[in-house]
Short mmCIF file of C-alpha atoms in Angstrom, two decimals:
data_model
loop_
_atom_site.label_atom_id
_atom_site.label_comp_id
_atom_site.label_asym_id
_atom_site.label_seq_id
_atom_site.Cartn_x
_atom_site.Cartn_y
_atom_site.Cartn_z
CA MET A 1 101.70 66.91 74.75
CA ASP A 2 98.11 67.88 74.08
CA GLU A 3 96.60 68.47 77.44
CA ARG A 4 93.05 69.69 76.56
CA HIS A 5 90.51 70.37 79.19
CA PRO A 6 88.07 67.40 79.57
CA LEU A 7 85.06 69.65 78.92
CA ALA A 8 86.57 71.02 75.76
CA SER A 9 87.27 67.53 74.42
CA ASN A 10 83.71 66.41 75.10
CA SER A 11 82.27 69.46 73.39
CA LEU A 12 84.39 68.75 70.30
CA GLU A 13 83.13 65.18 70.09
CA VAL A 14 79.54 66.33 70.40
CA THR A 15 80.08 68.86 67.63
CA ILE A 16 81.67 66.27 65.34
CA ASP A 17 78.86 63.82 66.04
CA LYS A 18 76.34 66.50 65.24
CA ILE A 19 78.08 67.36 61.99
CA LEU A 20 78.30 63.70 61.00
CA LYS A 21 74.64 63.20 61.89
CA ASN A 22 73.59 66.20 59.77
CA THR A 23 75.73 65.04 56.89
CA GLU A 24 74.26 61.58 57.10
CA ASN A 25 70.75 63.00 57.08
CA ASP A 26 71.57 65.19 54.09
CA VAL A 27 73.02 62.25 52.18
CA LEU A 28 70.05 60.03 53.01
CA SER A 29 67.67 62.80 52.04
CA ASN A 30 69.43 63.32 48.70
CA ILE A 31 69.41 59.59 48.00
CA LYS A 32 65.70 59.41 48.78
CA SER A 33 65.00 62.39 46.54
CA ALA A 34 66.98 60.83 43.73
CA LEU A 35 65.15 57.54 44.14
CA ASP A 36 61.79 59.30 44.23
CA GLU A 37 62.68 61.26 41.10
CA SER A 38 63.86 58.12 39.30
CA GLN A 39 60.70 56.30 40.27
CA GLN A 40 58.58 59.21 39.04
CA ASN A 41 60.48 59.34 35.76
CA LEU A 42 59.98 55.61 35.34
CA ASP A 43 56.28 55.92 36.10
CA ASP A 44 55.97 58.79 33.62
CA SER A 45 57.78 56.77 30.96
CA ILE A 46 55.56 53.69 31.17
CA PRO A 47 52.57 55.11 29.20
CA LYS A 48 54.92 56.42 26.52
CA LEU A 49 56.71 53.08 26.31
CA GLU A 50 53.38 51.25 26.11
CA SER A 51 52.24 53.60 23.36
CA GLU A 52 55.46 53.08 21.40
CA TYR A 53 55.19 49.33 21.93
CA ASP A 54 51.61 49.35 20.56
CA LYS A 55 52.69 51.49 17.60
CA ILE A 56 55.57 49.14 16.78
CA LEU A 57 53.17 46.18 16.89
CA SER A 58 50.60 48.00 14.76
CA ASP A 59 53.19 49.12 12.19
CA GLY A 60 54.62 45.60 12.07
CA LYS A 61 51.17 44.13 11.49
CA LYS A 62 50.42 46.63 8.70
CA GLU A 63 53.77 45.93 7.03
CA ALA A 64 53.15 42.18 7.26
CA GLU A 65 49.70 42.59 5.71
CA LYS A 66 51.16 44.78 2.96
CA ILE A 67 53.86 42.22 2.17
CA GLU A 68 51.26 39.43 2.21
CA LYS A 69 49.08 41.33 -0.28
CA GLN A 70 52.11 41.99 -2.49
CA ILE A 71 53.04 38.31 -2.46
CA ILE A 72 49.47 37.24 -3.23
CA GLY A 73 49.20 39.93 -5.93
CA SER A 74 52.45 38.83 -7.56
CA ALA A 75 51.34 35.19 -7.46
CA ASP A 76 47.99 36.11 -9.05
CA ILE A 77 49.69 38.10 -11.81
CA GLU A 78 52.17 35.30 -12.46
CA ALA A 79 49.38 32.71 -12.61
CA ARG A 80 47.36 34.94 -14.95
CA ASN A 81 50.35 35.49 -17.22
CA LYS A 82 50.93 31.74 -17.41
CA GLN A 83 47.27 31.19 -18.25
CA LEU A 84 47.42 33.82 -20.99
CA MET A 85 50.61 32.33 -22.42
CA ALA A 86 49.07 28.85 -22.40
CA LEU A 87 45.96 30.25 -24.06
CA GLU A 88 48.00 32.04 -26.71
CA GLU A 89 49.98 28.89 -27.47
CA ALA A 90 46.77 26.84 -27.73
CA VAL A 91 45.14 29.40 -30.03
CA ASP A 92 48.22 29.56 -32.24
CA LYS A 93 48.28 25.76 -32.53
CA VAL A 94 44.59 25.69 -33.46
CA PHE A 95 45.06 28.40 -36.10
CA SER A 96 48.18 26.75 -37.46
CA LYS A 97 46.34 23.47 -37.85
CA ALA A 98 43.36 25.21 -39.45
CA LEU A 99 45.62 27.02 -41.92
CA ASP A 100 47.26 23.74 -42.94
CA GLN A 101 43.85 22.19 -43.54
CA ILE A 102 42.71 25.20 -45.58
CA ALA A 103 45.90 25.21 -47.66
CA ASN A 104 45.41 21.55 -48.56
CA ALA A 105 41.62 21.71 -48.96
CA ASP A 106 39.90 20.67 -52.20
CA ARG A 107 39.11 23.76 -54.32
CA SER A 108 35.70 22.59 -55.50
CA GLY A 109 32.22 22.17 -54.05
CA ASP A 110 32.04 24.06 -50.74
CA TYR A 111 35.14 26.05 -51.54
CA SER A 112 33.54 27.32 -54.74
CA ASN A 113 30.52 28.44 -52.71
CA LEU A 114 32.88 30.19 -50.27
CA ILE A 115 34.48 32.15 -53.13
CA LYS A 116 31.02 33.18 -54.35
CA THR A 117 30.13 34.39 -50.86
CA MET A 118 33.40 36.33 -50.65
CA ILE A 119 32.69 38.11 -53.93
CA GLU A 120 29.15 38.96 -52.83
CA GLU A 121 30.47 40.37 -49.54
CA ALA A 122 33.09 42.44 -51.36
CA THR A 123 30.64 43.97 -53.86
CA GLN A 124 28.28 44.80 -51.02
CA ILE A 125 31.00 46.47 -48.93
CA LEU A 126 32.50 48.38 -51.87
CA GLY A 127 29.05 49.28 -53.13
CA THR A 128 29.81 48.35 -56.73
CA SER A 129 29.89 45.28 -58.94
CA GLU A 130 32.44 46.92 -61.26
CA ILE A 131 35.37 45.12 -59.72
CA THR A 132 38.70 43.49 -60.44
CA VAL A 133 39.40 40.32 -58.49
CA SER A 134 42.83 38.97 -57.57
CA THR A 135 43.64 35.60 -56.10
CA ASN A 136 46.51 33.12 -55.77
CA ALA A 137 47.57 30.62 -58.44
CA LYS A 138 45.82 27.72 -56.71
CA ASP A 139 42.41 29.45 -56.56
CA LYS A 140 42.61 31.06 -60.00
CA ASP A 141 40.44 28.52 -61.81
CA VAL A 142 37.67 28.39 -59.22
CA VAL A 143 37.59 32.19 -58.90
CA GLN A 144 37.53 32.61 -62.68
CA SER A 145 34.65 30.14 -62.91
CA THR A 146 32.69 31.87 -60.15
CA LEU A 147 33.16 35.34 -61.66
CA SER A 148 30.99 34.28 -64.58
CA GLN A 149 28.05 34.77 -62.20
CA PHE A 150 28.91 38.46 -61.60
CA SER A 151 28.46 40.90 -64.43
CA GLY A 152 30.95 43.75 -64.30
CA ALA A 153 33.53 41.63 -62.50
CA GLU A 154 36.80 40.65 -64.10
CA MET A 155 39.86 38.64 -63.16
CA SER A 156 43.17 40.35 -62.56
CA SER A 157 46.00 39.12 -64.74
CA GLU A 158 48.30 39.06 -61.71
CA THR A 159 48.14 36.54 -58.90
CA ILE A 160 48.69 37.39 -55.25
CA ASP A 161 50.42 35.57 -52.43
CA CYS A 162 47.83 34.34 -49.96
CA LEU A 163 46.43 31.19 -48.41
CA GLY A 164 43.19 31.48 -50.38
CA GLY A 165 40.31 33.80 -51.09
CA ILE A 166 40.35 37.07 -52.99
CA VAL A 167 41.29 40.73 -53.00
CA VAL A 168 38.64 42.87 -54.66
CA LYS A 169 39.33 46.32 -56.06
CA SER A 170 36.86 48.74 -57.62
CA LYS A 171 37.71 49.29 -61.28
CA ASP A 172 38.32 52.99 -60.66
CA GLY A 173 40.98 51.94 -58.14
CA ALA A 174 39.43 54.00 -55.34
CA MET A 175 38.50 51.14 -53.05
CA THR A 176 39.98 47.78 -52.14
CA PHE A 177 38.63 45.04 -49.91
CA ASP A 178 40.91 42.26 -48.73
CA ASN A 179 38.73 39.18 -48.46
CA THR A 180 41.49 36.59 -48.50
CA ILE A 181 41.28 33.74 -46.04
CA ASP A 182 44.38 35.16 -44.40
CA ALA A 183 42.68 38.50 -43.75
CA ARG A 184 39.44 36.88 -42.62
CA ILE A 185 41.31 34.76 -40.09
CA GLU A 186 43.18 37.79 -38.77
CA ARG A 187 39.86 39.63 -38.38
CA LEU A 188 38.29 36.68 -36.60
CA LYS A 189 41.32 35.84 -34.46
CA PRO A 190 40.65 38.33 -31.64
CA LEU A 191 37.01 37.19 -31.41
CA ILE A 192 37.97 33.52 -31.38
CA ARG A 193 40.68 34.16 -28.78
CA LYS A 194 38.18 36.04 -26.63
CA GLU A 195 35.65 33.22 -26.93
CA ILE A 196 38.21 30.59 -25.96
CA ALA A 197 39.45 32.74 -23.06
CA SER A 198 35.88 33.14 -21.83
CA LYS A 199 35.26 29.38 -21.93
CA PHE A 200 38.39 28.73 -19.89
CA GLY A 201 37.76 31.60 -17.49
CA VAL A 202 40.81 33.58 -18.58
CA GLY A 203 40.08 37.29 -19.03
CA GLU A 204 41.48 39.20 -21.93
#
């Protein structure tokens, strides 16, 4: 049997209590240090987290604004394209109708005056009245009749394929001026399209 001295047993208990007390203090101290360190880390992290939060919000706002501008820009372009297509269709219809009217127009009176004006323009542009004039089969008689007013001008034996008007060539063959109605319309078309676009507020 263990028959320790009473004093020795008491001393052992005191020692154990002391050791336990020290251990407890060490553990509590370590826990407090860990808590303090965690708290400090958390405090240090807050400004950084706030900064990142603000940056995320700012970037999100910029991205949203960018997407909004892209959507608006795409809508504007689409609307403009539709306007231009509608304008082009309207212009084509107007020209088509005008061409039909010209093709079926009476070749006397005003038309004869138009042919005279065309010949005058051509001689002025070519700088010579020594010219050969070509036209289509339908305008041949009125052109032939009008040419009698221009000395040095003669009618070509060959007809050309056109809506109306004339093609004038200098007799030396060096210069040619296309003054058919077809060519005149093509020259005027961009100007007319621009004028119509301007009236309807559609830019070219």
